[in-house]
């Protein structure tokens, strides 16, 4: 018995028309969210049952038309052409039908069975718009279903209309009279209808797209070998444009707009004509030239505070859980050795730590995506683009680039990962890529430890000024780099005309916000989790192998044996010695003590700590005197001996780690880079710290702590150890300035690189995001260090000069240049004079 046919339904409509709400009404919880292949546009799909029939629903990306300007429009059109649905539900905004209907005309012209779902009928009534739905249905020759998506009203009627349309005969493609172009459209329609391999019902739509000079339609027809049809369309278009002084595309768009106006005149009555709508009254305040910047700053500050600051506070609650998962993973892996752990254990814990680092962002993302959903659903996100687009456009960016930069760390303490994720809403592909590649320049939380370390060492009397320079120069650099990229490597990227549609304000729903936040966060977890393991393994291999040299390993083992001998000597005559009589017992004790200490640090309450203590007494009674502080003299001696053993073991393992890093592949790379990095005054230790910080920015300081190790018996801060050794080698505050400038422009960390790959769907752009900032940062650091050294400048004088120079360059790029036309006019006669 063959499986019954599943009816394929597609939802189409412009942005902010409530399409996602209608999708949720139809599918409920039976949803799946992914990306369309090759692009970062959301692909929502779901199913529902109606009268025994299954319906598969696809929510197409929001689009105003079926042109090829934006990724959303291209994806929507590709789906309709390559996977034509049985029925299209065209969701339109009842308060803005004129803007919605041009897409409706194109869907009808393609020959689909179309149902027009007129959403937001409640908002239309509040605005005094009376819509004659039967008349609208007659004029569109399509069923019309009124809906209020927020409350679910109209859902049953929509399902019934879909079922009826799915069983109806194939639709006859609608026609729109294009006036002077109508004869040309008809002629091309006839020729295209006879082409094998081209859907005949879409022939008229393809004819219109050819006259619009649509590149994708031209390519599709060309691949079928119909170059003569393309040449005919080119001739028709040229003839029309010469006769009317207007492009064929503009004429076609204007025809659709006039048709929409005519239908609105017949079907919609404004009962409150002359009154100012609520949204417009709100915009008179929020878009006021003086209030708009202040309200925008307040909005992004709230988003930053709630998502980054408060979300980071929530990580203190989630991290114990993640740390607990690490403990569980450690217990399932082979036991640690005294000095050397089994490779499977080291690699397993490395992967767990890498994944935990990313999962620790989940609270931030949940809050962030919820706030973004509020901005989108309320209608204010479009206002942000409207306010800032004119300024950012000068640098090749988009108004919606603001939020990613804020989240990335315009204020010190952001994070590039959510910043890159927030670029998803930027409709312009060129501006979106430029934003993705420059967000990592912002001052994320993980950069602050290195800045703090260097400032405390070299600029103790100018901390505030240096932090100001660092927190602002990154923004200046990001804008300049964006301008450079959009004028060079991104110049060929597709760009969309800036169409600013300010939707009416709406009150977001809790369920809609929650669903959007959880959906996007889950996408992050799935996509990042599949990539991070592979990259984590590569970094692990580069840091661990080939390992500590044999002669040094022998020395470490000898010291380890001495430490163990001292431990047994301290226990001589102690009745607890029997518990660690064999080497296997000692290793078991070391692992029990390490696990207990890790769990004790994560204990959330006194009761939890006491439960851990009791667990040691119950499960490992023989080790309790060594792990828990006791009262008996023998127990106190055992505890003290174990503490000394653990400290000595940790010291040995830390020293081994330092030598392992130095002799690792990454360490050799650090040495090998010295001939290049010496111009910025970086030695091999700085190189290794920078390379290891690729996994996580915080590891730069941790690696420096290992490489600038202290002598046994010392207890000095890293600032003192590193400062003394660097000064002894002749390095000054100029070296710190060069390092901080490089770190500000340094390639994004592992998590951000993964997110760049996810958002661009391109390994090439991921590699570019690593290589370009490396070259840029090293060039800037080297030029600054060499120039300042030659001029005899101090570190503070150098940083001041760099900041002033960058700011002056920004003004030169951003400010209007009214003198350029005059220069060209003055130069023209001179050129004519010397011409032969």
GROMACS .gro file of C-alpha atoms in nm, residues 104 116 138 211 242 249 316 336 376 388 478 499 515 558 634 642 664 718 753 756 784 806 814 834:
model
   24
  104UNK     CA    1   0.075   3.846  -0.378
  116UNK     CA    2  -0.435   3.522   0.137
  138UNK     CA    3  -1.280   3.878  -0.589
  211UNK     CA    4   1.222   4.199  -1.893
  242UNK     CA    5   1.464   5.420  -2.509
  249UNK     CA    6   1.204   4.696  -1.391
  316UNK     CA    7   2.776   3.133   3.799
  336UNK     CA    8   4.505   1.011   3.618
  376UNK     CA    9   1.185   4.246   1.623
  388UNK     CA   10   2.202   5.464   1.244
  478UNK     CA   11   3.646   4.831   1.325
  499UNK     CA   12   1.429   4.968   0.178
  515UNK     CA   13   0.998   2.998   2.143
  558UNK     CA   14   6.325   1.135   3.953
  634UNK     CA   15   4.795   1.066   6.321
  642UNK     CA   16   4.891   1.456   5.156
  664UNK     CA   17   5.525   2.116   2.130
  718UNK     CA   18   5.236   3.726   3.759
  753UNK     CA   19   3.573   3.140   1.449
  756UNK     CA   20   3.188   3.285   1.173
  784UNK     CA   21   5.410   5.138   1.574
  806UNK     CA   22   4.328   5.672   1.403
  814UNK     CA   23   3.355   5.972   0.727
  834UNK     CA   24   4.787   6.780  -2.294
   0.00000   0.00000   0.00000
